[in-house]
Amino acid sequence: MPIDIRVPTLGESIVDAVIGKWLKHEGDAVNQGEALVELETDKVNVEVTADQSGILQKVVKQEGDLVAVGEVLGIIGESSAETAAPAGNGQKVPTGQFQAGLVVNEKQKTPTGQLPPAQVTSDGQRPPSPLARRIAEEYHVDLSQVRGTSPHGRVTRDDVIGYMEQ
């Protein structure tokens, strides 16, 4: 029976993410717990893992797509012959109605398993978010020219996009 790969709940204030990179491709065999796709947010980068072993039948959302919590990213089935239609209707599912594997970028964890506090630069501002850095790099935006609008002056995705639209 096919199972939807959905965007997991990433935190109280995180409602969407950008697909950074698919680690598996359509037709690839996947094992339960294996990382499938990297998601990037303003606060953290995460990997979504497989809830069951099988075949990645369909990639519904592509790299660079903005996705909301609960949206279908792809479909895992027992064999490539199964239908590749989403098990649901492709709509968002309220939190708690699905299980999604989630692995926080291991480089960001402290020995206690918690995310470290954002480092503060010498001028008292926090560094740009990972997603803001990726977008700035992709579009050749000099982050030193972008004004951060978060409470601590951190540059976010919206700040970079706003700067590019000027």
mmCIF file of C-alpha atoms in Angstrom:
data_model
loop_
_atom_site.group_PDB
_atom_site.id
_atom_site.type_symbol
_atom_site.label_atom_id
_atom_site.label_comp_id
_atom_site.label_asym_id
_atom_site.label_seq_id
_atom_site.Cartn_x
_atom_site.Cartn_y
_atom_site.Cartn_z
ATOM 1 C CA MET A 1 0.000 0.000 0.000
ATOM 2 C CA PRO A 2 1.489 3.397 -0.957
ATOM 3 C CA ILE A 3 2.363 5.852 1.797
ATOM 4 C CA ASP A 4 2.667 9.612 1.395
ATOM 5 C CA ILE A 5 5.897 11.354 2.369
ATOM 6 C CA ARG A 6 4.714 14.559 4.052
ATOM 7 C CA VAL A 7 6.356 17.677 5.420
ATOM 8 C CA PRO A 8 6.619 17.061 9.174
ATOM 9 C CA THR A 9 5.865 19.599 11.880
ATOM 10 C CA LEU A 10 9.150 21.455 12.204
ATOM 11 C CA GLY A 11 8.415 23.660 15.199
ATOM 12 C CA GLU A 12 5.757 25.951 16.606
ATOM 13 C CA SER A 13 6.605 28.958 14.472
ATOM 14 C CA ILE A 14 7.705 27.122 11.315
ATOM 15 C CA VAL A 15 4.880 26.734 8.819
ATOM 16 C CA ASP A 16 6.780 26.166 5.582
ATOM 17 C CA ALA A 17 10.108 25.046 4.162
ATOM 18 C CA VAL A 18 11.960 24.882 0.868
ATOM 19 C CA ILE A 19 13.006 21.562 -0.631
ATOM 20 C CA GLY A 20 16.791 21.768 -0.661
ATOM 21 C CA LYS A 21 17.709 18.455 -2.250
ATOM 22 C CA TRP A 22 16.176 15.074 -2.960
ATOM 23 C CA LEU A 23 18.600 12.421 -1.704
ATOM 24 C CA LYS A 24 16.674 9.635 -3.480
ATOM 25 C CA HIS A 25 15.177 9.553 -6.974
ATOM 26 C CA GLU A 26 12.009 8.000 -8.398
ATOM 27 C CA GLY A 27 12.445 4.238 -8.657
ATOM 28 C CA ASP A 28 15.118 4.055 -5.926
ATOM 29 C CA ALA A 29 14.757 1.463 -3.176
ATOM 30 C CA VAL A 30 14.532 3.051 0.283
ATOM 31 C CA ASN A 31 14.870 1.574 3.752
ATOM 32 C CA GLN A 32 12.855 2.594 6.791
ATOM 33 C CA GLY A 33 14.633 5.465 8.538
ATOM 34 C CA GLU A 34 16.711 6.373 5.471
ATOM 35 C CA ALA A 35 16.961 10.079 4.593
ATOM 36 C CA LEU A 36 14.913 10.959 1.495
ATOM 37 C CA VAL A 37 14.877 14.732 1.163
ATOM 38 C CA GLU A 38 16.466 17.789 2.762
ATOM 39 C CA LEU A 39 14.211 20.662 3.818
ATOM 40 C CA GLU A 40 15.492 24.154 4.574
ATOM 41 C CA THR A 41 13.801 26.723 6.797
ATOM 42 C CA ASP A 42 14.854 30.069 8.198
ATOM 43 C CA LYS A 43 15.798 28.365 11.454
ATOM 44 C CA VAL A 44 17.057 24.856 10.685
ATOM 45 C CA ASN A 45 17.823 22.360 7.937
ATOM 46 C CA VAL A 46 16.238 18.925 8.338
ATOM 47 C CA GLU A 47 16.100 15.595 6.551
ATOM 48 C CA VAL A 48 12.800 13.765 6.115
ATOM 49 C CA THR A 49 13.224 10.007 6.486
ATOM 50 C CA ALA A 50 11.259 7.046 5.162
ATOM 51 C CA ASP A 51 8.524 5.704 7.442
ATOM 52 C CA GLN A 52 8.677 2.329 5.700
ATOM 53 C CA SER A 53 10.911 0.428 3.301
ATOM 54 C CA GLY A 54 9.914 0.263 -0.340
ATOM 55 C CA ILE A 55 10.361 2.069 -3.644
ATOM 56 C CA LEU A 56 10.231 5.844 -4.076
ATOM 57 C CA GLN A 57 7.454 5.805 -6.646
ATOM 58 C CA LYS A 58 6.854 9.481 -7.205
ATOM 59 C CA VAL A 59 8.435 12.805 -6.346
ATOM 60 C CA VAL A 60 5.488 15.217 -6.058
ATOM 61 C CA LYS A 61 7.411 18.398 -5.125
ATOM 62 C CA GLN A 62 10.699 19.416 -6.746
ATOM 63 C CA GLU A 63 13.899 20.964 -5.382
ATOM 64 C CA GLY A 64 13.398 24.659 -4.694
ATOM 65 C CA ASP A 65 9.628 24.316 -4.140
ATOM 66 C CA LEU A 66 8.107 26.052 -1.111
ATOM 67 C CA VAL A 67 6.089 23.495 0.866
ATOM 68 C CA ALA A 68 3.820 23.795 3.907
ATOM 69 C CA VAL A 69 3.635 21.480 6.908
ATOM 70 C CA GLY A 70 1.521 18.445 5.965
ATOM 71 C CA GLU A 71 1.978 18.718 2.182
ATOM 72 C CA VAL A 72 2.813 15.584 0.196
ATOM 73 C CA LEU A 73 6.443 15.528 -0.976
ATOM 74 C CA GLY A 74 6.451 12.093 -2.565
ATOM 75 C CA ILE A 75 5.119 8.548 -2.415
ATOM 76 C CA ILE A 76 6.693 5.282 -1.244
ATOM 77 C CA GLY A 77 5.200 1.968 -2.340
ATOM 78 C CA GLU A 78 6.031 -1.700 -2.037
ATOM 79 C CA SER A 79 6.963 -1.965 -5.722
ATOM 80 C CA SER A 80 7.296 0.338 -8.709
ATOM 81 C CA ALA A 81 4.194 -1.279 -10.248
ATOM 82 C CA GLU A 82 1.861 0.213 -7.620
ATOM 83 C CA THR A 83 -0.066 3.316 -8.488
ATOM 84 C CA ALA A 84 1.872 6.517 -7.963
ATOM 85 C CA ALA A 85 -1.116 8.669 -7.009
ATOM 86 C CA PRO A 86 -1.039 10.234 -3.552
ATOM 87 C CA ALA A 87 -2.745 8.054 -0.961
ATOM 88 C CA GLY A 88 -4.725 11.102 0.145
ATOM 89 C CA ASN A 89 -6.000 13.900 -2.019
ATOM 90 C CA GLY A 90 -2.652 15.729 -1.949
ATOM 91 C CA GLN A 91 -3.986 18.352 0.458
ATOM 92 C CA LYS A 92 -2.496 19.344 3.765
ATOM 93 C CA VAL A 93 -3.236 17.060 6.682
ATOM 94 C CA PRO A 94 -3.773 18.493 10.158
ATOM 95 C CA THR A 95 -0.830 17.967 12.465
ATOM 96 C CA GLY A 96 -0.888 14.678 14.345
ATOM 97 C CA GLN A 97 -2.662 12.664 11.649
ATOM 98 C CA PHE A 98 0.552 11.322 10.172
ATOM 99 C CA GLN A 99 3.988 10.245 11.241
ATOM 100 C CA ALA A 100 7.015 11.639 9.505
ATOM 101 C CA GLY A 101 10.621 10.801 10.132
ATOM 102 C CA LEU A 102 12.727 13.848 10.866
ATOM 103 C CA VAL A 103 16.466 14.183 11.330
ATOM 104 C CA VAL A 104 17.949 17.528 12.315
ATOM 105 C CA ASN A 105 21.242 18.296 10.591
ATOM 106 C CA GLU A 106 23.689 16.461 12.866
ATOM 107 C CA LYS A 107 26.315 19.202 12.550
ATOM 108 C CA GLN A 108 23.957 21.578 14.336
ATOM 109 C CA LYS A 109 23.335 19.407 17.393
ATOM 110 C CA THR A 110 24.986 19.911 20.736
ATOM 111 C CA PRO A 111 26.031 16.919 22.875
ATOM 112 C CA THR A 112 22.621 17.055 24.566
ATOM 113 C CA GLY A 113 20.873 16.730 21.195
ATOM 114 C CA GLN A 114 19.486 20.266 21.340
ATOM 115 C CA LEU A 115 20.099 22.859 18.654
ATOM 116 C CA PRO A 116 22.728 25.391 19.693
ATOM 117 C CA PRO A 117 21.740 29.014 20.121
ATOM 118 C CA ALA A 118 22.387 31.144 17.060
ATOM 119 C CA GLN A 119 25.835 32.675 17.210
ATOM 120 C CA VAL A 120 25.996 36.432 17.494
ATOM 121 C CA THR A 121 28.407 38.423 15.318
ATOM 122 C CA SER A 122 30.689 41.141 16.668
ATOM 123 C CA ASP A 123 28.110 43.819 15.787
ATOM 124 C CA GLY A 124 25.435 42.046 17.875
ATOM 125 C CA GLN A 125 23.509 40.550 14.967
ATOM 126 C CA ARG A 126 22.813 36.893 14.361
ATOM 127 C CA PRO A 127 24.111 35.262 11.168
ATOM 128 C CA PRO A 128 21.744 34.860 8.192
ATOM 129 C CA SER A 129 19.439 31.850 8.247
ATOM 130 C CA PRO A 130 20.566 28.774 6.260
ATOM 131 C CA LEU A 131 17.771 29.315 3.752
ATOM 132 C CA ALA A 132 18.662 32.998 3.346
ATOM 133 C CA ARG A 133 22.297 32.010 2.719
ATOM 134 C CA ARG A 134 21.284 29.449 0.082
ATOM 135 C CA ILE A 135 18.999 31.870 -1.764
ATOM 136 C CA ALA A 136 21.623 34.633 -1.611
ATOM 137 C CA GLU A 137 24.271 32.280 -2.973
ATOM 138 C CA GLU A 138 21.989 31.038 -5.749
ATOM 139 C CA TYR A 139 21.106 34.571 -6.898
ATOM 140 C CA HIS A 140 24.532 36.130 -6.163
ATOM 141 C CA VAL A 141 23.220 38.504 -3.505
ATOM 142 C CA ASP A 142 25.763 40.098 -1.156
ATOM 143 C CA LEU A 143 24.273 39.413 2.288
ATOM 144 C CA SER A 144 26.177 42.344 3.784
ATOM 145 C CA GLN A 145 23.873 44.598 1.734
ATOM 146 C CA VAL A 146 20.659 42.971 3.049
ATOM 147 C CA ARG A 147 19.054 44.455 6.173
ATOM 148 C CA GLY A 148 17.711 41.841 8.595
ATOM 149 C CA THR A 149 14.189 42.518 9.846
ATOM 150 C CA SER A 150 13.944 39.882 12.570
ATOM 151 C CA PRO A 151 13.967 41.075 16.211
ATOM 152 C CA HIS A 152 17.739 40.473 16.466
ATOM 153 C CA GLY A 153 18.564 41.692 12.965
ATOM 154 C CA ARG A 154 18.917 38.215 11.492
ATOM 155 C CA VAL A 155 18.583 38.084 7.702
ATOM 156 C CA THR A 156 15.791 35.699 6.672
ATOM 157 C CA ARG A 157 14.475 34.345 3.374
ATOM 158 C CA ASP A 158 11.932 37.173 3.186
ATOM 159 C CA ASP A 159 14.682 39.775 3.659
ATOM 160 C CA VAL A 160 16.719 38.365 0.748
ATOM 161 C CA ILE A 161 13.662 38.126 -1.509
ATOM 162 C CA GLY A 162 12.651 41.679 -0.572
ATOM 163 C CA TYR A 163 16.161 42.923 -1.371
ATOM 164 C CA MET A 164 16.081 41.227 -4.792
ATOM 165 C CA GLU A 165 12.695 42.812 -5.566
ATOM 166 C CA GLN A 166 14.010 46.356 -4.913
#
